[in-house]
Coordinates of C-alpha atoms and ligand atoms in Angstrom, one line a residue:
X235 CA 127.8 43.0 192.7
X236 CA 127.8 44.2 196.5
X237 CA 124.0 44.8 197.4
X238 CA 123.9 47.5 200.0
X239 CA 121.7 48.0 202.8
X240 CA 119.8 51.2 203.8
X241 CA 119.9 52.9 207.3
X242 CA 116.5 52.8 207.4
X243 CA 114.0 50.3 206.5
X244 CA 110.5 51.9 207.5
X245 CA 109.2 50.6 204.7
X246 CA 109.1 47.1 203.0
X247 CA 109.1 47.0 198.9
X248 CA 107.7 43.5 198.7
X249 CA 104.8 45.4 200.5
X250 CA 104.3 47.4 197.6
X251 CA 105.5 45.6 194.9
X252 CA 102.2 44.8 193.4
X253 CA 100.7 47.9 193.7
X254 CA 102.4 49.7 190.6
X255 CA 102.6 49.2 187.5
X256 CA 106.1 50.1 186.7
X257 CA 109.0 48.4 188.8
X258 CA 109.9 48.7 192.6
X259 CA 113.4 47.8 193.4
X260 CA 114.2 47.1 197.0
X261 CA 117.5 46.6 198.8
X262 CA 117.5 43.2 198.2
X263 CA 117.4 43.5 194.0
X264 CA 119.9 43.0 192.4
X265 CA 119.9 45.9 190.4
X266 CA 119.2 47.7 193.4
X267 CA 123.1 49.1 193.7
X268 CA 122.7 50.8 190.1
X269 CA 119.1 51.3 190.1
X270 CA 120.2 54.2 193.3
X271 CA 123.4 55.3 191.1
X272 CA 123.4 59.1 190.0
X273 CA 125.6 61.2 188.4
X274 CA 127.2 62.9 191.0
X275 CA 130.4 61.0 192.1
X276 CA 130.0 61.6 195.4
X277 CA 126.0 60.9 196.3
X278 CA 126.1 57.5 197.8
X279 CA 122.8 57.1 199.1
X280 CA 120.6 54.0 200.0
X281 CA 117.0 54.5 199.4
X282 CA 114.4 52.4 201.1
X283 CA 112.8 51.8 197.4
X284 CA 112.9 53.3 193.8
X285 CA 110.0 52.9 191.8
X286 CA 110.1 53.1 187.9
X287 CA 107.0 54.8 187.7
X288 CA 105.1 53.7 184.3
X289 CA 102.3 55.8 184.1
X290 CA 100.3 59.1 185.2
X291 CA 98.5 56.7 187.9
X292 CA 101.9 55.5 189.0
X293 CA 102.8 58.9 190.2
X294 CA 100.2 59.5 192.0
X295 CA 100.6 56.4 194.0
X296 CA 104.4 57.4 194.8
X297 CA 103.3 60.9 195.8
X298 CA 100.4 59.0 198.1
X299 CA 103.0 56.7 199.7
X300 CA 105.2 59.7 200.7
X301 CA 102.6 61.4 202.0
X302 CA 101.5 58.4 204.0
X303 CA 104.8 56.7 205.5
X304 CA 106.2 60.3 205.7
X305 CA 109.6 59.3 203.8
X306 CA 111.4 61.7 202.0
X307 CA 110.2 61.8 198.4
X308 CA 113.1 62.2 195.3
X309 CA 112.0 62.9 191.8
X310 CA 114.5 61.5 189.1
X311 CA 114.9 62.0 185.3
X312 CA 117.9 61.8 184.3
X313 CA 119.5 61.5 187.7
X314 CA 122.6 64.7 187.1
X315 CA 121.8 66.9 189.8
X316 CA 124.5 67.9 191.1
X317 CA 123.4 68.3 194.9
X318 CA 122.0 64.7 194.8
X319 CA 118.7 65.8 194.8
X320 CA 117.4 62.6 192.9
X321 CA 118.4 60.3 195.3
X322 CA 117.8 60.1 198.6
X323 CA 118.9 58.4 202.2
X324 CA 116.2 56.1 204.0
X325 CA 113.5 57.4 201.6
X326 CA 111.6 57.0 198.1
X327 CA 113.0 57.6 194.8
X328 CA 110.2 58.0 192.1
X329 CA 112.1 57.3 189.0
X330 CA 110.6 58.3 185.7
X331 CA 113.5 56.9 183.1
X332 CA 111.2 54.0 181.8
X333 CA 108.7 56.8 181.0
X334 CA 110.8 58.0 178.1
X335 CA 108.6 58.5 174.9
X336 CA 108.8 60.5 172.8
X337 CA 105.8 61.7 170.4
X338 CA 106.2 64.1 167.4
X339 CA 103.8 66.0 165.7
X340 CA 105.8 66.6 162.4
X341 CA 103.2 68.9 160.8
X342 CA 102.5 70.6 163.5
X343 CA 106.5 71.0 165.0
X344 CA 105.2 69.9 168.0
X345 CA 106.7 67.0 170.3
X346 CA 104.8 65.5 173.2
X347 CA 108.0 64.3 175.4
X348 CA 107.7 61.9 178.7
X349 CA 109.8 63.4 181.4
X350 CA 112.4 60.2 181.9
X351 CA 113.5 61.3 178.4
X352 CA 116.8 62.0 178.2
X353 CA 117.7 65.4 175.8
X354 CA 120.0 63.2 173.4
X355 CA 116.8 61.1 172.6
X356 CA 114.2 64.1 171.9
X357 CA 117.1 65.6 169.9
X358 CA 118.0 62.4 167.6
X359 CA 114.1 61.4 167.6
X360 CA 113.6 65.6 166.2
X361 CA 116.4 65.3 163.9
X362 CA 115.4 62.5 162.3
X363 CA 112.0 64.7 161.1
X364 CA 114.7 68.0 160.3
X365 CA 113.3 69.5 163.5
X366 CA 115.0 70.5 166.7
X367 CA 114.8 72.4 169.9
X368 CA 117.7 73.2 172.1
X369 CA 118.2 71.5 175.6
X370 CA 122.1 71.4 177.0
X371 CA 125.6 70.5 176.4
X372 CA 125.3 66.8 177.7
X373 CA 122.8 64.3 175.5
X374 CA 122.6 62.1 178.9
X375 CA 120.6 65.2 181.0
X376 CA 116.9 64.2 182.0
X377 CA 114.8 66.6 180.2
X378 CA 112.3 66.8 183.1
X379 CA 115.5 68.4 185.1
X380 CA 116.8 70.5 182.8
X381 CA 113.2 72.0 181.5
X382 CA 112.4 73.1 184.7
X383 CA 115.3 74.8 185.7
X384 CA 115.5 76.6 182.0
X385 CA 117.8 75.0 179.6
X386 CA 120.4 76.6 178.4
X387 CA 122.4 75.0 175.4
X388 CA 123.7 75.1 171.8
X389 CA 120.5 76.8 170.3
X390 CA 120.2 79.7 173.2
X391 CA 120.8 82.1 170.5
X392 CA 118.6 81.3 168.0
X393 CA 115.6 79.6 170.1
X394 CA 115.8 80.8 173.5
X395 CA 115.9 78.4 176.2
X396 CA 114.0 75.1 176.7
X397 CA 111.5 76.8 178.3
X398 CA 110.7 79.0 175.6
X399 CA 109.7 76.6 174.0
X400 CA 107.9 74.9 176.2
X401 CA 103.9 74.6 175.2
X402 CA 102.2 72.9 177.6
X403 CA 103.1 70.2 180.9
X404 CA 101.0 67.5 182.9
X405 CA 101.4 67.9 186.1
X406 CA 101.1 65.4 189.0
X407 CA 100.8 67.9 192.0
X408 CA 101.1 67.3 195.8
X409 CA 97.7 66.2 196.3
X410 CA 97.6 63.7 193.2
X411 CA 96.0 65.7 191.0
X412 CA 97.0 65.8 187.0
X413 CA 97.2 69.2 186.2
X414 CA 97.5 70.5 182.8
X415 CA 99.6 73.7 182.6
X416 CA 100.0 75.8 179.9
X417 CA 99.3 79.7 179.2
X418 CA 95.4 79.5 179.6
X419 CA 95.6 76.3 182.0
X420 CA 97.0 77.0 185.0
X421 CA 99.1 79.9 183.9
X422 CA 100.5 80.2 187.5
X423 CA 101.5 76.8 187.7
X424 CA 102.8 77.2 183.8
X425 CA 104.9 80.3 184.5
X426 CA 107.1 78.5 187.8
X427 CA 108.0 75.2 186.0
X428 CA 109.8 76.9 183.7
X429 CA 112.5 77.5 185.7
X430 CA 111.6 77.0 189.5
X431 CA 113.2 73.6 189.4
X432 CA 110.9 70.6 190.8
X433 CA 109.6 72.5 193.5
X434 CA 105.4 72.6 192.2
X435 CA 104.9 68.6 191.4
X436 CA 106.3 65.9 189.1
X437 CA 106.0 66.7 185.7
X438 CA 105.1 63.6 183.4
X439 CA 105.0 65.6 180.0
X440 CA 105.8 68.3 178.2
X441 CA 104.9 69.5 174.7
X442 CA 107.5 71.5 173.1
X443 CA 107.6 73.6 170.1
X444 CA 110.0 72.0 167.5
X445 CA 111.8 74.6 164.9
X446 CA 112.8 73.5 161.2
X447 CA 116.5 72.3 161.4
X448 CA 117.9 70.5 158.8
X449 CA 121.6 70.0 159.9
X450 CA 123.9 72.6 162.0
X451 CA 127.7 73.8 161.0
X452 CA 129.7 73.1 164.2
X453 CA 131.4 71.1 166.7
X454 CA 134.5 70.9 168.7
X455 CA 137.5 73.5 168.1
X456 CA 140.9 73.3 170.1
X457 CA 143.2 76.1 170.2
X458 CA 145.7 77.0 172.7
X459 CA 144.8 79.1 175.6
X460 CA 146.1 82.5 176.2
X461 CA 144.8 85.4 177.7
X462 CA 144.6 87.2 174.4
X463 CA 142.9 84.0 172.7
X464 CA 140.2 83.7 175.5
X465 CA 139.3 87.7 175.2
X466 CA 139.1 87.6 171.4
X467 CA 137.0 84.3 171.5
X468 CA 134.6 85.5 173.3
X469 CA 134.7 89.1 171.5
X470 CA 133.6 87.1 168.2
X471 CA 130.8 84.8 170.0
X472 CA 129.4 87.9 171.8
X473 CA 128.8 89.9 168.8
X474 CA 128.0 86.8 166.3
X475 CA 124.6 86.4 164.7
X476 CA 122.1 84.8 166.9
X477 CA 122.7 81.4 164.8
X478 CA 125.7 81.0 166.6
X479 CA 125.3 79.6 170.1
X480 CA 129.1 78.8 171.2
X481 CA 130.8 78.1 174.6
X482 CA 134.4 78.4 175.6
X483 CA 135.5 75.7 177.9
X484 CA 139.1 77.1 179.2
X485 CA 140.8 74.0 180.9
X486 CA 143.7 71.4 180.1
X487 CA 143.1 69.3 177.1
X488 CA 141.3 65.9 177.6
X489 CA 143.0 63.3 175.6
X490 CA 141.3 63.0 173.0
X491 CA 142.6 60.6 169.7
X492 CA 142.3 63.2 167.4
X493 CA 144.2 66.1 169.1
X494 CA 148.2 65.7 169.0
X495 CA 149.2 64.2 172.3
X496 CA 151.2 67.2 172.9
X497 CA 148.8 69.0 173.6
X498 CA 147.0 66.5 176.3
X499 CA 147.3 68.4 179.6
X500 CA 148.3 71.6 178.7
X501 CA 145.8 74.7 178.5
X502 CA 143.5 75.4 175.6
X503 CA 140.3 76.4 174.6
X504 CA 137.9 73.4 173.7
X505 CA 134.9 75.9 172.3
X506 CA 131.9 74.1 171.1
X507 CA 130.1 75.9 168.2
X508 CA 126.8 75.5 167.0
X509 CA 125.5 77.5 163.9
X510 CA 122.0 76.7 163.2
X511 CA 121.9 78.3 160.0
X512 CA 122.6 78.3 156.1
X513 CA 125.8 76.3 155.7
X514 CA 127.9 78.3 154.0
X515 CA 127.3 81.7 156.0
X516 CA 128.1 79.3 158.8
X517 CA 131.7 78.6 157.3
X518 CA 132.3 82.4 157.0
X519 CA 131.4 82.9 160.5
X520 CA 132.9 80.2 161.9
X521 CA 136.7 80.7 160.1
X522 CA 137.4 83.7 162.4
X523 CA 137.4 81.0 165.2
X524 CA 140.1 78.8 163.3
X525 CA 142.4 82.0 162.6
X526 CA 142.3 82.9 166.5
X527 CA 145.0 79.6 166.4
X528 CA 147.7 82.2 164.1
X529 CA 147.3 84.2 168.0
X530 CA 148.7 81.6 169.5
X531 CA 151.6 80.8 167.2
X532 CA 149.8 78.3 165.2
X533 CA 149.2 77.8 161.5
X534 CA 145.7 75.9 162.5
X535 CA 144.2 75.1 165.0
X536 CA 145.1 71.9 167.2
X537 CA 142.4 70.4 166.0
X538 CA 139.6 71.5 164.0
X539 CA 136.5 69.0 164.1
X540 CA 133.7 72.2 163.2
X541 CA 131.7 70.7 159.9
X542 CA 128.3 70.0 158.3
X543 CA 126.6 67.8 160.5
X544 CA 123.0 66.9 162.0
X545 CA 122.3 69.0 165.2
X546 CA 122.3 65.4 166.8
X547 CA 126.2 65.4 166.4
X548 CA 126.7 68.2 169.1
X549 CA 125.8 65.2 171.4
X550 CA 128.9 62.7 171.3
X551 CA 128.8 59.4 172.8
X552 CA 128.9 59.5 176.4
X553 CA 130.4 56.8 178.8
X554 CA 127.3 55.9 181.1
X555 CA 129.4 54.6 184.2
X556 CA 130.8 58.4 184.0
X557 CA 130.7 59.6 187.9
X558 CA 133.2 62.6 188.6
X559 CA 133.8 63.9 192.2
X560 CA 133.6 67.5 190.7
X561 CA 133.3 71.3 192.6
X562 CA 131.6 73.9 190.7
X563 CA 130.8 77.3 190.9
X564 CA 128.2 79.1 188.5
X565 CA 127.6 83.1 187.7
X566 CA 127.0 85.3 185.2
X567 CA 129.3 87.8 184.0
X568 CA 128.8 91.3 181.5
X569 CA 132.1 90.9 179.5
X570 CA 135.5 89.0 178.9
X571 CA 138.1 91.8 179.0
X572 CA 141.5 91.2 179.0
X573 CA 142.0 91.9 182.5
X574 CA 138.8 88.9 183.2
X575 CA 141.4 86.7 180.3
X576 CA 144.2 86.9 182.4
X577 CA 142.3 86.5 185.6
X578 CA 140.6 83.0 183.9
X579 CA 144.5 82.1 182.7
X580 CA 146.0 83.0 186.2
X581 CA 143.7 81.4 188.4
X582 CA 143.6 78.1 185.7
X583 CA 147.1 77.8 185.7
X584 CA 147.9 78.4 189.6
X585 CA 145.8 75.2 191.1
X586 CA 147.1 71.8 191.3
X587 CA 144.6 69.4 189.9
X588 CA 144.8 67.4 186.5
X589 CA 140.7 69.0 185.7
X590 CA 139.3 72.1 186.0
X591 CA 137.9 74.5 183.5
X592 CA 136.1 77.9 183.2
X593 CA 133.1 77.5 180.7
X594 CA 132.0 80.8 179.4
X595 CA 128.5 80.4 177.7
X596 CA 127.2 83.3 175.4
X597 CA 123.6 83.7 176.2
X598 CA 121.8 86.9 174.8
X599 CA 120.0 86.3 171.3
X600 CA 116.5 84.8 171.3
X601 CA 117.1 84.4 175.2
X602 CA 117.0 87.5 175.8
X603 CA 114.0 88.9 173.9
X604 CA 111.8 86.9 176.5
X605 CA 110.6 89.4 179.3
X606 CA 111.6 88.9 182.7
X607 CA 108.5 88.6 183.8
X608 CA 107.2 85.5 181.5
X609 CA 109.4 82.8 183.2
X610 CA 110.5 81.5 186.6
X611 CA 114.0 81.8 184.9
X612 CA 114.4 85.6 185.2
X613 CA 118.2 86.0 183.8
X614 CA 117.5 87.7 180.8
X615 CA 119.8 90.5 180.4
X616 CA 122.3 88.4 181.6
X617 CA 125.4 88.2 178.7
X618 CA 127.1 85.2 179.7
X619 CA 127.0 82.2 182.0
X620 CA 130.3 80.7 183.8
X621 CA 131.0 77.4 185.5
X622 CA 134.0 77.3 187.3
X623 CA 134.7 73.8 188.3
X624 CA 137.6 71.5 189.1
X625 CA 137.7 67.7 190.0
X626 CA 139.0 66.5 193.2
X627 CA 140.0 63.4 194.4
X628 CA 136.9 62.1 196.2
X629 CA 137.8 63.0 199.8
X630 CA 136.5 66.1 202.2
X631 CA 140.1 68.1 202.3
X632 CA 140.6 68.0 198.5
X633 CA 136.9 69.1 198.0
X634 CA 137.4 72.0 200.5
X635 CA 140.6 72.8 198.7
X636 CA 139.3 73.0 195.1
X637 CA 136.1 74.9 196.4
X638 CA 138.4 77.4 198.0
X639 CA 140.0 77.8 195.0
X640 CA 136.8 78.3 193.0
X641 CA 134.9 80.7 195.3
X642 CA 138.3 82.9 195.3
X643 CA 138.1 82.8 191.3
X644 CA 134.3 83.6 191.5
X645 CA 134.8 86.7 193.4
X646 CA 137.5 87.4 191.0
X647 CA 135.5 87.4 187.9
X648 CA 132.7 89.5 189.4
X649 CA 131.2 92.2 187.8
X650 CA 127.8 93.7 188.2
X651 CA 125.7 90.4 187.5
X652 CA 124.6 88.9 191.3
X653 CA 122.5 86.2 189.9
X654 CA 123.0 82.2 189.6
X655 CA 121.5 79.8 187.0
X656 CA 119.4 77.5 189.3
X657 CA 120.2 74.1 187.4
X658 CA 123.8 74.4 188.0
X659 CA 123.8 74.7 191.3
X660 CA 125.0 72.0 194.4
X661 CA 124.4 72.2 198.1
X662 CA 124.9 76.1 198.2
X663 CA 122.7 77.6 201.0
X664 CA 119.5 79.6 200.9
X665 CA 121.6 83.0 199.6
X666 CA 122.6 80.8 196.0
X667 CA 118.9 79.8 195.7
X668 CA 117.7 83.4 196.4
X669 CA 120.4 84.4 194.1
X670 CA 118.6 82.3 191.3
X671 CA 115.6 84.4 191.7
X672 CA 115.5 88.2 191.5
X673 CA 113.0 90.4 193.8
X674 CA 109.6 89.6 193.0
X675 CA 110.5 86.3 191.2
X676 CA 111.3 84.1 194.6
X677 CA 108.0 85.6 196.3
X678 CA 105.6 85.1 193.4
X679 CA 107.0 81.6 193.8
X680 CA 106.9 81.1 196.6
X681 CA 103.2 81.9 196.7
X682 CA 102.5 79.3 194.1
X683 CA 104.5 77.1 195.9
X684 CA 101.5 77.5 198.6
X685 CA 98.9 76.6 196.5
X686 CA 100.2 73.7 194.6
X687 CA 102.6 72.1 198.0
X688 CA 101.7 73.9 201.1
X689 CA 103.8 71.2 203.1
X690 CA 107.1 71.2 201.1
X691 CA 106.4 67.9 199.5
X692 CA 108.7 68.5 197.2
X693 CA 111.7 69.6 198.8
X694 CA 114.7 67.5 197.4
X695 CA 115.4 70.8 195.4
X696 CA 116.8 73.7 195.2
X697 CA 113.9 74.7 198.0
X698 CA 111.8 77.2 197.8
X699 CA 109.8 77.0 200.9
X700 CA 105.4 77.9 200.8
X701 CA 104.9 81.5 201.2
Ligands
FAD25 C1 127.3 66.9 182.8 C2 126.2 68.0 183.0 C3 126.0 68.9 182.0 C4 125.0 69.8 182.1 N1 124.8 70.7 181.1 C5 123.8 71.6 181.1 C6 123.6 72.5 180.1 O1 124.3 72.5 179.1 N2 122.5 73.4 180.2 C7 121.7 73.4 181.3 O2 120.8 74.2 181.3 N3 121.9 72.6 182.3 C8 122.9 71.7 182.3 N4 123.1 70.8 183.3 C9 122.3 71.0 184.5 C10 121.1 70.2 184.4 O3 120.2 70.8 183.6 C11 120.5 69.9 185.8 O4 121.4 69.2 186.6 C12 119.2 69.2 185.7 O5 118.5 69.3 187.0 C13 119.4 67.7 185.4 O6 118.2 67.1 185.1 P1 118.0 65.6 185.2 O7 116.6 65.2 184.9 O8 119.1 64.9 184.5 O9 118.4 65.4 186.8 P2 117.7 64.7 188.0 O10 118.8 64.6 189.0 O11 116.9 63.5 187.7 O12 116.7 65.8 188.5 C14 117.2 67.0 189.1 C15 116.0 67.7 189.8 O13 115.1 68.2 188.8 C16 113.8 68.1 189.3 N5 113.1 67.2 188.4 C17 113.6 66.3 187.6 N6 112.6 65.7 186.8 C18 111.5 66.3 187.2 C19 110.1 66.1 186.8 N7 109.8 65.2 185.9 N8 109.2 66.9 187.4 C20 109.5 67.8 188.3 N9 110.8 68.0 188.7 C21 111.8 67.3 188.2 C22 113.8 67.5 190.7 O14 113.8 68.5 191.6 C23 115.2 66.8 190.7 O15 115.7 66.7 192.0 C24 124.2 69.9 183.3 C25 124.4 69.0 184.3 C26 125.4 68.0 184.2 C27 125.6 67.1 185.3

C-alpha cells in the first residue's frame, strides 16, 4: 500500500501519540491510507492525524488540540457524508468508530448507543431483544451522522424519525465540556442536535427509545418501470397504513443473481417495503404492490424477495471498499401524478450513464405528528422526499454533466415544497443549507450555535454560522 503524504505537516503525531488513549494514526502508518478513506468516491484528502478517540476524555483532548494548533477539526462516525465533511486536508480527523457500543436496557426499551456505531449494529444488537428503532436505508451509516441530521428510514411511518426517538445525548461542546442534553437538560442544546447536523459539539452518546418489534414483512420488490407503474406505486404507499414505510427507487436494474438477467440495465422500480406490523395484514397490504407487475405486462413481478423476516434483514450485506463518484440532488415533493411519472421516466431515460435513479421516499405517518417546532428537523408536512442522483465517471466534466442533468430534473419535479433534508446534502452553497431550515428554525439555531461554538469550531458541516 502507497502511504500518502499531506500538504501540510503543522503538526507531528508521534508528538501526540501518547497523549490519548485511543489510537493516532499519522502519515507514516500504515493504515494511514484507509484510516483517511470515506465514503464519498471522490474526497481524497490527507489529514495531518486521525485519532480513534476512546473515550469522553479523548474528545476533549482532540477538541483542545484544534483549538490550540488552529487545524481544521473533522468529526467522523461512520464516514458517508457526502460533502467530505469527515475528512479533512492538512487538519485533524477525530474518529469515533472504535467507540461503537452498544448498551440495551431490554425492560426499559431503552438503548444507550456510542456514536461510532454504525445503524446496522444498533439494529441487529435491538433485534436480537425483539426491539427496534428506525435509522436509514444503508446498515453502514454512522449513527452519530445520521441522528443529527434526522433519520429518515424504513420505520418513518410508524416511529417517526431517529430523532423522535432520541431520549437523551452527551455532549462534548467547544469548550470541552460534557454536556448532557435531553428535554429538561439543556433543552436548547437537545432541540438543535436533532437535526442541525454536527454543528453544536461532538456527540459521544445517545439514548434512544426502542419500540417492541418482533420481525417486519418486507424487502426488495422489482417491477418494471413505466410512468403508469411509478404513479400507482406511489398512490398505494402514500395512502397505506402508517406500518408501511416504503421507497421507490426508479433507475436501471443492478445485477442482481436473483433477478433474470434480462432485466439487468433496463428501467424498473426496485421499491423497498417495510411493514412493521402483524404479518398477515402485512401480506394483504403488501400483494397490491406485486399485482402493480400485471401493469406492466407481467404475470409477477421480476422478482419478488418481500417475506417474513427480522427488521435486521432490511439491511443486506454491504461491500465495505464501496466508493461511488455519485451527484445527487435532494427535495421534497406534495404528490406523484402522472404528469411527475412521466417527467421521472423521461428525464431517467434521456441521460447517458449506466446509474442513476430517482428515490421517492413516503414520509408522513408518525413523522409528521411531531410539531415543527420540537426539532431542528422542521420538514413535517412534507409528503415525500426525492434523491435524484446519477454516477459519473470520476472526472470534473462528467460531474458537471450529470449535475446539469439533475438540477434540470429537480426544477422539473417542483411543486410547492422549497425545503431540503439536511443529511443528504453535498457542497451546495449557503441557499441549500438555509433551504434545510425554515424561518425561525436557522435563527433559533444559529443563536444556539453562539452559546455552545461562538468561533465556528465546528464547521466541517453543513455550516450554520454563530448568530
Ligand atoms: C449510502 C447512503 C445512504 C444513506 N441513507 C440515508 C437514509 O436512508 N436516511 C437518512 O436519513 N440519511 C441517509 N443518508 C445520509 C446520512 O444520514 C448522512 O450522510 C450522515 O451524515 C452520515 O452519517 P455518518 O456518521 O455515517 O457520516 P460522517 O461522514 O461520519 O459524519 C457526517 C457529519 O455528521 C456530523 N457528525 C457525525 N458524527 C457526529 C457526532 N458524533 N457528533 C456530532 N456530529 C457528528 C459531522 O458534522 C460530520 O461531518 C445516507 C447516506 C449515504 C452515503
Amino acid at each position: 500500500m502507497t502511504v500518502s503524504s499531506p500538504t501540510t505537516t503543522s503538526l507531528d503525531p508521534e508528538a501526540i501519540r501518547n497523549s490519548f488513549e485511543g489510537r493516532v494514526i499519522g502519515p507514516n502508518d500504515d493504515d494511514y491510507d484507509t484510516a483517511r478513506q470515506v465514503t464519498a468516491g471522490h474526497i481524497d484528502r490527507h489529514p495531518a492525524v486521525i485519532v480513534r478517540v476512546a473515550n469522553d476524555n479523548d474528545v476533549r483532548k482532540v477538541i483542545e488540540l484544534a483549538q490550540e494548533t488552529g487545524l481544521e477539526l473533522a468529526i467522523r462516525s461512520g464516514g458517508h457524508s457526502a460533502k467530505g465533511d469527515s475528512t479533512t486536508e492538512g487538519g485533524i480527523v477525530l474518529d469515533l468508530t472504535d467507540m461503537a457500543a452498544v448498551d440495551i436496557d431490554e425492560k426499559a426499551k431503552t438503548a444507550w448507543v456510542q456514536a461510532g456505531a454504525s445503524a446496522l449494529a444498533v439494529t441487529q444488537a435491538a433485534a436480537e431483544k425483539g426491539l427496534a428503532i428506525g435509522f436509514g436505508d444503508t446498515g453502514s451509516v454512522g449513527v452519530g451522522g445520521i441522528t443529527t441530521g434526522g433519520g429518515v428510514g424504513y420505520l418513518v411511518r410508524k416511529h417517526g424519525l431517529t430523532i423522535d426517538n432520541l431520549l437523551a445525548a452527551d455532549v462534548v461542546t467547544a469548550d470541552g465540556e460534557l454536556l448532557r442534553a435531553d428535554q429538561d437538560t439543556n433543552p436548547d442544546l437537545f432541540w438543535a442536535i436533532r437535526g442541525g447536523g454536527g454543528n453544536f459539539g461532538v456527540v459521544t452518546r445517545f439514548q434512544y427509545r426502542l419500540h417492541d418489534l418482533a420481525g417486519i414483512v418486507g424487502g426488495m420488490l422489482f417491477l418494471p418501470a413505466t410512468a403508469e407503474i411509478v404513479e400507482r406505486y406511489m398512490s398505494l404507499a402514500c395512502s397505506a397504513p402508517d406500518e408501511l414505510s416504503s421507497i421507490a427507487n426508479v433507475m436501471p436494474c443492478p445485477p442482481m443473481p436473483f433477478v433474470d438477467e434480462k432485466w439487468h440495465g433496463k428501467l424498473v422500480v426496485f421499491g423497498l417495503l417495510c411493514w412493521a406490523g402483524e404479518t398477515e395484514a402485512g401480506q394483504r397490504v403488501l400483494q397490491p404492490y406485486r399485482d402493480l407487475a400485471k401493469l406492466g405486462g407481467l404475470d409477477a413481478p421480476i422478482a419478488d424477495m418481500l417475506r417474513p423476516m427480522s427488521y435486521a434483514g432490511m439491511y443486506p450485506p454491504e461491500d465495505p471498499g464501496y466508493r461511488p463518484t455519485a451527484v445527487a440532488l435532494n427535495m421534497f415533493i406534495d404528490k406523484v401524478d402522472h404528469k411527475m411519472a412521466e417527467t421521472i421516466m423521461d428525464r431517467l431515460e434521456k441521460v447517458e450513464t449506466p446509474m442513476r435513479a430517482v428515490q421517492l421516499r413516503v414520509l408522513g405517518g408518525a413523522s409528521a405528528r411531531v410539531p415543527d417546532d420540537a426539532t431542528a428537523y422542521a420538514h413535517r408536512d412534507s409528503e415525500i422526499m426525492v434523491n435524484i442522483a446519477a454516477f459519473y465517471d470520476g472526472s470534473e466534466a462528467d460531474r458537471q454533466r450529470k449535475l446539469e442533468w439533475a438540477t434540470e430534473l429537480m426544477h422539473a419535479m417542483h411543486q410547492t415544497d422549497d425545503g431540503v433534508y439536511v443529511n443528504f446534502l453535498a457542497d451546495e452553497g449557503e441557499a441549500r443549507i438555509r433551504a434545510a431550515y425554515p424561518a425561525g428554525t436557522y435563527e433559533r439555531l444559529a443563536q444556539i450555535k453562539r452559546r455552545y461554538d461562538p468561533d465556528n469550531l465546528f464547521r466541517l458541516n453543513q455550516n450554520i454560522p454563530p448568530a
